[in-house]
Structure formats: C-alpha cells, structure tokens
C-alpha cells in the first residue's frame, strides 16, 4: 500500500488489521517496545530534550534555524512542493550543509530523506501543506519509513534499520523514532508536536530549537546495524552494574510473559553473575521502583535476588534479577495446587513470616495479588517469593500510582499511601479466595 493511501483512515484502518501491522500506536494495540529501548539515538534524544539548552555552536545554529522556520512556515504555500522547498532550505543550516534528497524506496517517495554516504538513512520526512490535507501525515510517515527501511535491509544486507522520522503538517512539526528488523516495524513520537509559529516571547522558537538541537546531536548515535540481536528485545542495554559496582555483560534471550502477569517489559537474558553466564530476568521500569525494599526482602529469601541495574540516559532502568522458571517448579499462587492441610499451614506460616518482616522493617509492597506471589511446592515444603516491587517502599512515603487500575480492587486508592494493613488484608484475603474450591472457576 502506498504511504499516501496509508495516511487515509480507510487505508491504515484496513492495513493495520493485517498480519504485519506497523507498530505506530494507531490503533492503540498496534504497539511495540518503547522506541527509546531500540536504539541509543532515541534515548539520547529524550535525554538531551530534558536538559537545559547548552551554549555551543550547534545550539546557536539550532536556534537560528528555529527562528527562521517560525517566520517562514506560517506563510501560505500553494502546494506541498513549495512548503517542502522552504523547509529544507532552512534545515540545511542545522545539518551543516547536508541536504535532503528526494529518493524513492519501493512504493514510497517521501518528501525527503537525509542519507549517509553509504546510503543508509538518518532522517525520513513526510509533509502535508496544510493540517488535515489528504490524511494523517504521521501515518504516512510511518509507512514511508517502513518502505525505506525494507529497502535498506534488502540492498545493504543490514540486520536492522533505525532512523529519525519527521512529520510536518503545515506549520507543525513532530519528531519520531523509527526502527525495523526482520520481525517488526516500530514508529513512535519522541516528543510532542512543535508549533512553528512566531512568539513575541520567543518561547515557541526555543522549544523548536531544543527539538532540532536534540535531533542533530543524536544522529551520530544511530548505531550501525547489529547482528545477532534478538527481535522484540531492547537494543540499548549491553551490560549492567552489579551491587558491588562491577560491570557485567548482559545478553537478551527473548521477551518473557509469565502466566498471570500483566507486565509487558519482562525479558529473559544471560548474565555472568559470578563466573559462568546464567539465565536471569530483566524488568524494564520507567519511574519509581522499590529497589531498597526488594533488596531487603531478597536478603531474607522473600524475593528474587536483585543482581544489579542497567541505566541509559533518557531510557527506563533495567533491573536484573534472579529468574524462577516453571521447569524448576515455580508457579504463581493462583495456578498452584496445594494438596494437603499441612501444605496450606506451611504457606500460611511463610506468609506470616513475610508480613512480619515487612512490618518490622517498616516496608510496604502494595500489590500482593496472587500473580505476584510465586510458590514452589514439594511434599514437605512450600517456598514463597514475592514479585513486582514497583510500588514498594517505606511506610509513610510509598504510594499507590496515580494510574491505579480500579478493577484491581486493592484496599487503597490512586495516590494514597500504602499501609501495612493494606498488605496484610490483600494477602490474607487472596489466600482465603485461592483456598476456596470454587476459586478456579471464578478466576
């Protein structure tokens, strides 16, 4: 399907029902890994955007280009071609004279592309003369990137393609990241739309300048295609820091979706914790994570061992921890069958020990539903591990997230403090429900 038709609602709505949709968030379930996990250039863009504008020659150029664009792009242009010429003329100042070329990639002929000497793609641009003209320029951009990436993978023998994708809708500009390997195409906005309209206070010009500066400063980090990387896994974490500040290599194996879990950013990986590589679990988290509570519980055998973290500027944090497999006998509480009264007593005793430990150390967890309670049952023993320490922390400071799912039916509400009583009520109530013979029919 030509990108110009994909831009129309009738086009993309049909195409996205196919076996290989572009993961561009339209519709919302067409989503891949967060784009900042797929190439260091994208996480670097986000990091730079969050910093104050520096005082250097590149920033000065970006500011000058932004002011020129804000004086030029609000004008009336008779057609796409005239607007495109005005845009690319001003952008030459940002890229030190490097120009955008009009190149066809199979069925796609984007407004322009910024190419390297070897023909690999740095930036793909699509443009509509006025907002709402002939469909969604963002969707057209996504389709054009995919066509350009397929062309690069085929003609250069590349393993993957990553490029910046710029949508221009009249006087509005959106910078996205685009990524493709042999498994999936992902296009996602890296920030919000920038308005290329003049501002007497210079605020809109400064916002645009910051975006342009971040784009230019991140181009060099578009990695050369990497071979041997696993599809649908992060590309930016090659190592992690252990608790004792040692750097260890980290190799992703596959996405991991345990039964009963709703977390989408779990991965199996290999890491040399001591000597030989062993299988570990990597959890990618944006924002707060109860690292202190997790470590404290792990030291007492109540949680997976937390081996270390991988941090990249502008990207979420990856927590590397002990992996408990089904093959070793570990199962979530709601899928575990306890055959005897003695086993139930052992589980209840383990639960009391855990809750007592948390209370004595003034720690709270917040989400002790059965999918976060892992068990390994043998004839005369029941082992317990608590998962998902995202909300955990010290009593009096840890809170439920603002986007708390009300269907979870937890004791607290969004934004409220997590209490020791909340953890006790949640865990004991679920143990009672799971013990009920009708539980398997209701869950």
GROMACS .gro file of C-alpha atoms in nm:
model
  443
    1UNK     CA    1   0.000   0.000   0.000
    2UNK     CA    2   0.136   0.343  -0.098
    3UNK     CA    3   0.210   0.569   0.203
    4UNK     CA    4  -0.021   0.839   0.065
    5UNK     CA    5  -0.312   0.593   0.085
    6UNK     CA    6  -0.197   0.454   0.421
    7UNK     CA    7  -0.231   0.811   0.552
    8UNK     CA    8  -0.608   0.798   0.495
    9UNK     CA    9  -0.823   0.643   0.765
   10UNK     CA   10  -0.972   0.391   0.523
   11UNK     CA   11  -0.620   0.284   0.424
   12UNK     CA   12  -0.443   0.243   0.755
   13UNK     CA   13  -0.750   0.102   0.933
   14UNK     CA   14  -0.752  -0.185   0.682
   15UNK     CA   15  -0.375  -0.233   0.663
   16UNK     CA   16  -0.333  -0.244   1.041
   17UNK     CA   17  -0.564  -0.547   1.056
   18UNK     CA   18  -0.312  -0.747   0.853
   19UNK     CA   19  -0.053  -0.993   0.983
   20UNK     CA   20   0.231  -0.736   0.997
   21UNK     CA   21   0.097  -0.400   1.119
   22UNK     CA   22   0.327  -0.105   1.174
   23UNK     CA   23   0.361  -0.057   1.549
   24UNK     CA   24   0.278   0.314   1.542
   25UNK     CA   25   0.006   0.318   1.813
   26UNK     CA   26  -0.286   0.354   1.572
   27UNK     CA   27  -0.491   0.174   1.683
   28UNK     CA   28  -0.354   0.168   2.037
   29UNK     CA   29  -0.294  -0.208   2.044
   30UNK     CA   30  -0.052  -0.178   1.749
   31UNK     CA   31   0.235  -0.108   1.985
   32UNK     CA   32   0.586  -0.244   2.008
   33UNK     CA   33   0.865  -0.191   2.257
   34UNK     CA   34   0.905   0.172   2.363
   35UNK     CA   35   1.116   0.334   2.092
   36UNK     CA   36   1.380   0.456   2.340
   37UNK     CA   37   1.473   0.090   2.405
   38UNK     CA   38   1.551   0.016   2.042
   39UNK     CA   39   1.840   0.249   1.960
   40UNK     CA   40   2.065   0.472   2.173
   41UNK     CA   41   1.997   0.768   1.944
   42UNK     CA   42   1.634   0.776   2.057
   43UNK     CA   43   1.710   0.759   2.429
   44UNK     CA   44   1.980   1.023   2.376
   45UNK     CA   45   1.725   1.250   2.205
   46UNK     CA   46   1.494   1.221   2.506
   47UNK     CA   47   1.780   1.285   2.747
   48UNK     CA   48   1.901   1.597   2.566
   49UNK     CA   49   1.545   1.728   2.541
   50UNK     CA   50   1.516   1.710   2.921
   51UNK     CA   51   1.835   1.915   2.976
   52UNK     CA   52   1.883   2.294   2.961
   53UNK     CA   53   1.986   2.422   2.619
   54UNK     CA   54   2.368   2.438   2.611
   55UNK     CA   55   2.578   2.730   2.490
   56UNK     CA   56   2.769   2.598   2.190
   57UNK     CA   57   2.784   2.644   1.814
   58UNK     CA   58   2.538   2.361   1.741
   59UNK     CA   59   2.281   2.510   1.979
   60UNK     CA   60   2.331   2.852   1.821
   61UNK     CA   61   2.264   2.706   1.475
   62UNK     CA   62   1.955   2.524   1.601
   63UNK     CA   63   1.818   2.846   1.750
   64UNK     CA   64   1.876   3.038   1.426
   65UNK     CA   65   1.705   2.765   1.221
   66UNK     CA   66   1.411   2.760   1.463
   67UNK     CA   67   1.358   3.137   1.437
   68UNK     CA   68   1.375   3.119   1.057
   69UNK     CA   69   1.125   2.833   1.046
   70UNK     CA   70   0.885   3.018   1.276
   71UNK     CA   71   0.893   3.317   1.041
   72UNK     CA   72   0.861   3.107   0.724
   73UNK     CA   73   0.633   2.809   0.788
   74UNK     CA   74   0.322   3.011   0.892
   75UNK     CA   75   0.306   3.154   0.539
   76UNK     CA   76   0.057   3.042   0.277
   77UNK     CA   77   0.211   2.797   0.029
   78UNK     CA   78   0.023   2.698  -0.283
   79UNK     CA   79   0.129   2.334  -0.264
   80UNK     CA   80   0.339   2.073  -0.085
   81UNK     CA   81   0.638   2.131  -0.309
   82UNK     CA   82   0.676   2.498  -0.219
   83UNK     CA   83   0.641   2.429   0.153
   84UNK     CA   84   0.891   2.146   0.125
   85UNK     CA   85   1.147   2.367  -0.050
   86UNK     CA   86   1.112   2.633   0.220
   87UNK     CA   87   1.151   2.373   0.496
   88UNK     CA   88   1.458   2.203   0.353
   89UNK     CA   89   1.628   2.532   0.268
   90UNK     CA   90   1.616   2.633   0.635
   91UNK     CA   91   1.711   2.289   0.766
   92UNK     CA   92   2.038   2.292   0.570
   93UNK     CA   93   2.167   2.532   0.833
   94UNK     CA   94   2.105   2.272   1.104
   95UNK     CA   95   2.286   1.988   0.930
   96UNK     CA   96   2.592   2.191   0.826
   97UNK     CA   97   2.501   2.194   0.459
   98UNK     CA   98   2.384   1.833   0.433
   99UNK     CA   99   2.077   1.839   0.212
  100UNK     CA  100   1.761   1.632   0.195
  101UNK     CA  101   1.722   1.430  -0.122
  102UNK     CA  102   1.406   1.313  -0.296
  103UNK     CA  103   1.451   0.938  -0.316
  104UNK     CA  104   1.210   0.656  -0.390
  105UNK     CA  105   1.205   0.348  -0.169
  106UNK     CA  106   0.984   0.097  -0.347
  107UNK     CA  107   0.626   0.227  -0.324
  108UNK     CA  108   0.733   0.523  -0.109
  109UNK     CA  109   0.859   0.860  -0.227
  110UNK     CA  110   0.884   1.064   0.094
  111UNK     CA  111   0.915   1.440   0.086
  112UNK     CA  112   1.281   1.399   0.164
  113UNK     CA  113   1.546   1.183   0.325
  114UNK     CA  114   1.878   1.264   0.489
  115UNK     CA  115   2.118   0.992   0.382
  116UNK     CA  116   2.473   0.899   0.476
  117UNK     CA  117   2.748   0.845   0.221
  118UNK     CA  118   2.680   0.471   0.220
  119UNK     CA  119   2.311   0.529   0.151
  120UNK     CA  120   2.186   0.440   0.500
  121UNK     CA  121   1.903   0.653   0.633
  122UNK     CA  122   1.936   0.916   0.906
  123UNK     CA  123   1.606   1.103   0.867
  124UNK     CA  124   1.285   1.047   0.670
  125UNK     CA  125   1.048   1.344   0.625
  126UNK     CA  126   0.684   1.350   0.516
  127UNK     CA  127   0.494   1.674   0.467
  128UNK     CA  128   0.139   1.799   0.419
  129UNK     CA  129   0.091   2.156   0.304
  130UNK     CA  130  -0.193   2.219   0.548
  131UNK     CA  131  -0.325   2.026   0.851
  132UNK     CA  132  -0.589   1.771   0.757
  133UNK     CA  133  -0.497   1.771   0.389
  134UNK     CA  134  -0.521   1.420   0.241
  135UNK     CA  135  -0.499   1.220   0.562
  136UNK     CA  136  -0.271   1.185   0.863
  137UNK     CA  137   0.087   1.285   0.786
  138UNK     CA  138   0.210   1.087   1.088
  139UNK     CA  139   0.065   0.766   0.945
  140UNK     CA  140   0.211   0.849   0.603
  141UNK     CA  141   0.547   0.900   0.769
  142UNK     CA  142   0.523   0.561   0.942
  143UNK     CA  143   0.451   0.388   0.612
  144UNK     CA  144   0.729   0.575   0.430
  145UNK     CA  145   0.980   0.480   0.699
  146UNK     CA  146   0.883   0.114   0.673
  147UNK     CA  147   0.930   0.119   0.294
  148UNK     CA  148   1.266   0.296   0.329
  149UNK     CA  149   1.377   0.051   0.599
  150UNK     CA  150   1.280  -0.253   0.389
  151UNK     CA  151   1.481  -0.104   0.104
  152UNK     CA  152   1.786  -0.060   0.330
  153UNK     CA  153   1.760  -0.408   0.482
  154UNK     CA  154   1.743  -0.562   0.135
  155UNK     CA  155   2.004  -0.358  -0.050
  156UNK     CA  156   2.263  -0.321   0.224
  157UNK     CA  157   2.225  -0.660   0.388
  158UNK     CA  158   2.152  -0.485   0.715
  159UNK     CA  159   2.016  -0.663   1.021
  160UNK     CA  160   1.810  -0.365   1.132
  161UNK     CA  161   1.735  -0.006   1.043
  162UNK     CA  162   1.687   0.289   1.278
  163UNK     CA  163   1.618   0.647   1.168
  164UNK     CA  164   1.450   0.964   1.281
  165UNK     CA  165   1.110   1.021   1.124
  166UNK     CA  166   0.983   1.379   1.091
  167UNK     CA  167   0.621   1.469   1.020
  168UNK     CA  168   0.542   1.822   0.902
  169UNK     CA  169   0.175   1.921   0.900
  170UNK     CA  170   0.155   2.279   0.777
  171UNK     CA  171   0.329   2.488   1.046
  172UNK     CA  172   0.354   2.192   1.289
  173UNK     CA  173   0.644   1.950   1.330
  174UNK     CA  174   0.671   1.613   1.506
  175UNK     CA  175   0.995   1.418   1.556
  176UNK     CA  176   0.958   1.040   1.586
  177UNK     CA  177   1.185   0.740   1.602
  178UNK     CA  178   1.161   0.457   1.351
  179UNK     CA  179   1.301   0.106   1.391
  180UNK     CA  180   1.276  -0.210   1.181
  181UNK     CA  181   1.432  -0.552   1.192
  182UNK     CA  182   1.319  -0.879   1.037
  183UNK     CA  183   1.044  -0.912   1.296
  184UNK     CA  184   0.869  -0.580   1.339
  185UNK     CA  185   0.840  -0.213   1.238
  186UNK     CA  186   0.805   0.045   1.516
  187UNK     CA  187   0.738   0.418   1.473
  188UNK     CA  188   0.665   0.630   1.779
  189UNK     CA  189   0.671   1.001   1.864
  190UNK     CA  190   0.975   1.102   2.068
  191UNK     CA  191   0.803   1.413   2.199
  192UNK     CA  192   0.500   1.634   2.134
  193UNK     CA  193   0.417   1.840   1.826
  194UNK     CA  194   0.616   2.163   1.791
  195UNK     CA  195   0.436   2.471   1.662
  196UNK     CA  196   0.643   2.661   1.403
  197UNK     CA  197   0.461   2.986   1.475
  198UNK     CA  198   0.631   3.307   1.592
  199UNK     CA  199   0.610   3.401   1.958
  200UNK     CA  200   0.676   3.750   2.090
  201UNK     CA  201   0.840   3.599   2.399
  202UNK     CA  202   1.046   3.355   2.195
  203UNK     CA  203   0.909   3.053   2.383
  204UNK     CA  204   0.788   2.854   2.082
  205UNK     CA  205   1.112   2.926   1.899
  206UNK     CA  206   1.310   2.795   2.197
  207UNK     CA  207   1.102   2.477   2.219
  208UNK     CA  208   1.152   2.412   1.848
  209UNK     CA  209   1.525   2.491   1.875
  210UNK     CA  210   1.564   2.240   2.156
  211UNK     CA  211   1.399   1.967   1.949
  212UNK     CA  212   1.615   2.047   1.647
  213UNK     CA  213   1.930   2.053   1.859
  214UNK     CA  214   1.843   1.715   2.015
  215UNK     CA  215   1.782   1.571   1.668
  216UNK     CA  216   2.115   1.692   1.531
  217UNK     CA  217   2.308   1.588   1.842
  218UNK     CA  218   2.165   1.234   1.833
  219UNK     CA  219   2.231   1.147   1.468
  220UNK     CA  220   2.580   1.014   1.538
  221UNK     CA  221   2.436   0.765   1.787
  222UNK     CA  222   2.224   0.589   1.526
  223UNK     CA  223   2.406   0.259   1.563
  224UNK     CA  224   2.533   0.061   1.271
  225UNK     CA  225   2.307  -0.242   1.224
  226UNK     CA  226   2.380  -0.504   1.488
  227UNK     CA  227   2.383  -0.871   1.401
  228UNK     CA  228   2.271  -1.142   1.639
  229UNK     CA  229   2.031  -0.924   1.838
  230UNK     CA  230   1.707  -1.091   1.935
  231UNK     CA  231   1.391  -0.949   1.780
  232UNK     CA  232   1.148  -0.775   2.018
  233UNK     CA  233   1.412  -0.720   2.286
  234UNK     CA  234   1.583  -0.396   2.397
  235UNK     CA  235   1.891  -0.292   2.197
  236UNK     CA  236   2.046  -0.037   2.434
  237UNK     CA  237   2.150  -0.245   2.736
  238UNK     CA  238   2.470  -0.438   2.667
  239UNK     CA  239   2.585  -0.451   3.030
  240UNK     CA  240   2.472  -0.379   3.384
  241UNK     CA  241   2.622  -0.268   3.715
  242UNK     CA  242   2.622  -0.520   3.999
  243UNK     CA  243   2.559  -0.427   4.361
  244UNK     CA  244   2.936  -0.406   4.416
  245UNK     CA  245   2.972  -0.168   4.117
  246UNK     CA  246   3.119  -0.420   3.874
  247UNK     CA  247   3.022  -0.408   3.507
  248UNK     CA  248   2.890  -0.735   3.368
  249UNK     CA  249   2.779  -0.818   3.012
  250UNK     CA  250   2.406  -0.865   2.953
  251UNK     CA  251   2.266  -1.065   2.660
  252UNK     CA  252   1.892  -1.072   2.597
  253UNK     CA  253   1.731  -1.403   2.500
  254UNK     CA  254   1.360  -1.334   2.447
  255UNK     CA  255   1.057  -1.147   2.579
  256UNK     CA  256   0.906  -1.318   2.882
  257UNK     CA  257   0.537  -1.327   2.969
  258UNK     CA  258   0.472  -1.547   3.270
  259UNK     CA  259   0.128  -1.689   3.320
  260UNK     CA  260  -0.097  -1.444   3.502
  261UNK     CA  261   0.137  -1.145   3.462
  262UNK     CA  262   0.030  -0.818   3.300
  263UNK     CA  263   0.383  -0.674   3.274
  264UNK     CA  264   0.491  -0.626   2.911
  265UNK     CA  265   0.854  -0.530   2.976
  266UNK     CA  266   0.995  -0.855   3.112
  267UNK     CA  267   1.278  -1.035   2.934
  268UNK     CA  268   1.488  -1.345   2.974
  269UNK     CA  269   1.859  -1.278   2.944
  270UNK     CA  270   2.202  -1.422   3.019
  271UNK     CA  271   2.444  -1.259   3.259
  272UNK     CA  272   2.768  -1.366   3.426
  273UNK     CA  273   2.672  -1.303   3.786
  274UNK     CA  274   2.984  -1.473   3.922
  275UNK     CA  275   3.166  -1.671   3.653
  276UNK     CA  276   2.960  -1.866   3.401
  277UNK     CA  277   2.660  -1.694   3.236
  278UNK     CA  278   2.326  -1.788   3.387
  279UNK     CA  279   1.967  -1.716   3.296
  280UNK     CA  280   1.828  -1.401   3.458
  281UNK     CA  281   1.511  -1.196   3.442
  282UNK     CA  282   1.527  -0.833   3.328
  283UNK     CA  283   1.246  -0.597   3.421
  284UNK     CA  284   1.239  -0.257   3.248
  285UNK     CA  285   1.081   0.015   3.461
  286UNK     CA  286   1.017   0.383   3.397
  287UNK     CA  287   0.990   0.585   3.715
  288UNK     CA  288   0.977   0.461   4.071
  289UNK     CA  289   1.087   0.112   4.172
  290UNK     CA  290   1.114  -0.015   4.530
  291UNK     CA  291   1.477  -0.119   4.495
  292UNK     CA  292   1.558  -0.087   4.867
  293UNK     CA  293   1.254  -0.291   4.971
  294UNK     CA  294   1.327  -0.552   4.703
  295UNK     CA  295   1.688  -0.593   4.817
  296UNK     CA  296   1.589  -0.616   5.183
  297UNK     CA  297   1.326  -0.883   5.112
  298UNK     CA  298   1.565  -1.076   4.886
  299UNK     CA  299   1.826  -1.090   5.163
  300UNK     CA  300   1.570  -1.273   5.377
  301UNK     CA  301   1.469  -1.507   5.095
  302UNK     CA  302   1.131  -1.345   5.031
  303UNK     CA  303   1.205  -1.207   4.682
  304UNK     CA  304   1.423  -1.284   4.379
  305UNK     CA  305   1.786  -1.179   4.424
  306UNK     CA  306   1.844  -0.838   4.269
  307UNK     CA  307   2.178  -0.861   4.088
  308UNK     CA  308   2.208  -0.507   3.955
  309UNK     CA  309   2.076  -0.241   3.720
  310UNK     CA  310   2.138  -0.115   3.368
  311UNK     CA  311   2.090   0.258   3.321
  312UNK     CA  312   2.099   0.458   2.997
  313UNK     CA  313   2.034   0.832   2.984
  314UNK     CA  314   1.687   0.905   2.852
  315UNK     CA  315   1.566   0.546   2.886
  316UNK     CA  316   1.393   0.341   3.157
  317UNK     CA  317   1.602   0.148   3.409
  318UNK     CA  318   1.653  -0.226   3.360
  319UNK     CA  319   1.661  -0.433   3.680
  320UNK     CA  320   1.849  -0.762   3.653
  321UNK     CA  321   1.728  -1.028   3.895
  322UNK     CA  322   1.705  -1.397   3.971
  323UNK     CA  323   1.489  -1.598   3.731
  324UNK     CA  324   1.243  -1.857   3.864
  325UNK     CA  325   1.124  -2.094   3.594
  326UNK     CA  326   0.823  -2.318   3.566
  327UNK     CA  327   1.061  -2.605   3.489
  328UNK     CA  328   1.211  -2.563   3.837
  329UNK     CA  329   0.866  -2.589   3.991
  330UNK     CA  330   0.778  -2.221   4.044
  331UNK     CA  331   0.419  -2.115   3.977
  332UNK     CA  332   0.200  -1.813   4.065
  333UNK     CA  333  -0.025  -1.869   4.364
  334UNK     CA  334  -0.349  -1.888   4.164
  335UNK     CA  335  -0.212  -2.173   3.949
  336UNK     CA  336  -0.056  -2.372   4.234
  337UNK     CA  337  -0.230  -2.678   4.372
  338UNK     CA  338  -0.181  -2.740   4.745
  339UNK     CA  339  -0.288  -3.095   4.814
  340UNK     CA  340  -0.285  -3.116   5.193
  341UNK     CA  341  -0.371  -2.924   5.508
  342UNK     CA  342  -0.003  -2.938   5.601
  343UNK     CA  343   0.095  -2.755   5.281
  344UNK     CA  344  -0.164  -2.484   5.349
  345UNK     CA  345  -0.028  -2.442   5.701
  346UNK     CA  346   0.324  -2.408   5.563
  347UNK     CA  347   0.208  -2.143   5.316
  348UNK     CA  348   0.024  -1.950   5.585
  349UNK     CA  349   0.333  -1.965   5.808
  350UNK     CA  350   0.551  -1.832   5.524
  351UNK     CA  351   0.301  -1.552   5.462
  352UNK     CA  352   0.302  -1.453   5.829
  353UNK     CA  353   0.683  -1.451   5.832
  354UNK     CA  354   0.689  -1.226   5.526
  355UNK     CA  355   0.430  -0.981   5.659
  356UNK     CA  356   0.608  -0.971   5.996
  357UNK     CA  357   0.939  -0.896   5.827
  358UNK     CA  358   0.782  -0.613   5.627
  359UNK     CA  359   0.616  -0.465   5.937
  360UNK     CA  360   0.933  -0.482   6.149
  361UNK     CA  361   1.129  -0.305   5.877
  362UNK     CA  362   0.851  -0.052   5.812
  363UNK     CA  363   0.825  -0.160   5.449
  364UNK     CA  364   0.515  -0.192   5.230
  365UNK     CA  365   0.459  -0.366   4.897
  366UNK     CA  366   0.119  -0.251   4.771
  367UNK     CA  367   0.031  -0.527   4.522
  368UNK     CA  368   0.019  -0.867   4.689
  369UNK     CA  369  -0.228  -1.017   4.445
  370UNK     CA  370  -0.178  -1.388   4.360
  371UNK     CA  371   0.005  -1.323   4.032
  372UNK     CA  372   0.280  -1.156   4.239
  373UNK     CA  373   0.311  -1.445   4.485
  374UNK     CA  374   0.530  -1.723   4.347
  375UNK     CA  375   0.532  -2.069   4.507
  376UNK     CA  376   0.731  -2.388   4.477
  377UNK     CA  377   0.555  -2.678   4.645
  378UNK     CA  378   0.715  -3.007   4.739
  379UNK     CA  379   0.584  -3.284   4.962
  380UNK     CA  380   0.702  -3.134   5.289
  381UNK     CA  381   0.791  -2.777   5.194
  382UNK     CA  382   0.638  -2.465   5.045
  383UNK     CA  383   0.873  -2.192   4.923
  384UNK     CA  384   0.745  -1.838   4.867
  385UNK     CA  385   0.882  -1.545   4.666
  386UNK     CA  386   0.718  -1.205   4.621
  387UNK     CA  387   0.743  -1.034   4.279
  388UNK     CA  388   0.676  -0.686   4.133
  389UNK     CA  389   0.829  -0.437   4.376
  390UNK     CA  390   0.743  -0.135   4.161
  391UNK     CA  391   0.528   0.042   4.422
  392UNK     CA  392   0.714  -0.082   4.729
  393UNK     CA  393   0.899   0.138   4.975
  394UNK     CA  394   0.900   0.272   5.327
  395UNK     CA  395   0.576   0.301   5.519
  396UNK     CA  396   0.472   0.665   5.521
  397UNK     CA  397   0.622   0.750   5.182
  398UNK     CA  398   0.531   0.475   4.932
  399UNK     CA  399   0.205   0.546   4.749
  400UNK     CA  400  -0.024   0.375   4.504
  401UNK     CA  401   0.034   0.503   4.148
  402UNK     CA  402  -0.190   0.774   4.011
  403UNK     CA  403  -0.292   0.545   3.724
  404UNK     CA  404  -0.400   0.263   3.956
  405UNK     CA  405  -0.638   0.021   3.784
  406UNK     CA  406  -0.959   0.037   3.987
  407UNK     CA  407  -1.051  -0.312   3.869
  408UNK     CA  408  -0.759  -0.445   4.073
  409UNK     CA  409  -0.977  -0.391   4.383
  410UNK     CA  410  -0.686  -0.312   4.615
  411UNK     CA  411  -0.753  -0.161   4.961
  412UNK     CA  412  -0.611   0.182   4.874
  413UNK     CA  413  -0.695   0.436   4.608
  414UNK     CA  414  -0.478   0.604   4.345
  415UNK     CA  415  -0.220   0.836   4.501
  416UNK     CA  416  -0.289   0.723   4.858
  417UNK     CA  417  -0.023   0.599   5.099
  418UNK     CA  418   0.024   0.222   5.106
  419UNK     CA  419  -0.026   0.095   5.459
  420UNK     CA  420   0.092  -0.217   5.640
  421UNK     CA  421  -0.273  -0.306   5.688
  422UNK     CA  422  -0.328  -0.290   5.311
  423UNK     CA  423  -0.062  -0.557   5.253
  424UNK     CA  424  -0.198  -0.778   5.530
  425UNK     CA  425  -0.558  -0.751   5.405
  426UNK     CA  426  -0.467  -0.814   5.039
  427UNK     CA  427  -0.251  -1.118   5.108
  428UNK     CA  428  -0.479  -1.287   5.363
  429UNK     CA  429  -0.792  -1.224   5.155
  430UNK     CA  430  -0.635  -1.378   4.846
  431UNK     CA  431  -0.514  -1.680   5.041
  432UNK     CA  432  -0.872  -1.738   5.153
  433UNK     CA  433  -1.005  -1.700   4.798
  434UNK     CA  434  -0.748  -1.935   4.648
  435UNK     CA  435  -0.824  -2.196   4.912
  436UNK     CA  436  -1.194  -2.188   4.821
  437UNK     CA  437  -1.273  -2.488   4.591
  438UNK     CA  438  -1.472  -2.260   4.359
  439UNK     CA  439  -1.177  -2.022   4.304
  440UNK     CA  440  -1.057  -2.193   3.986
  441UNK     CA  441  -1.400  -2.141   3.829
  442UNK     CA  442  -1.412  -1.772   3.919
  443UNK     CA  443  -1.059  -1.660   3.832
   0.00000   0.00000   0.00000
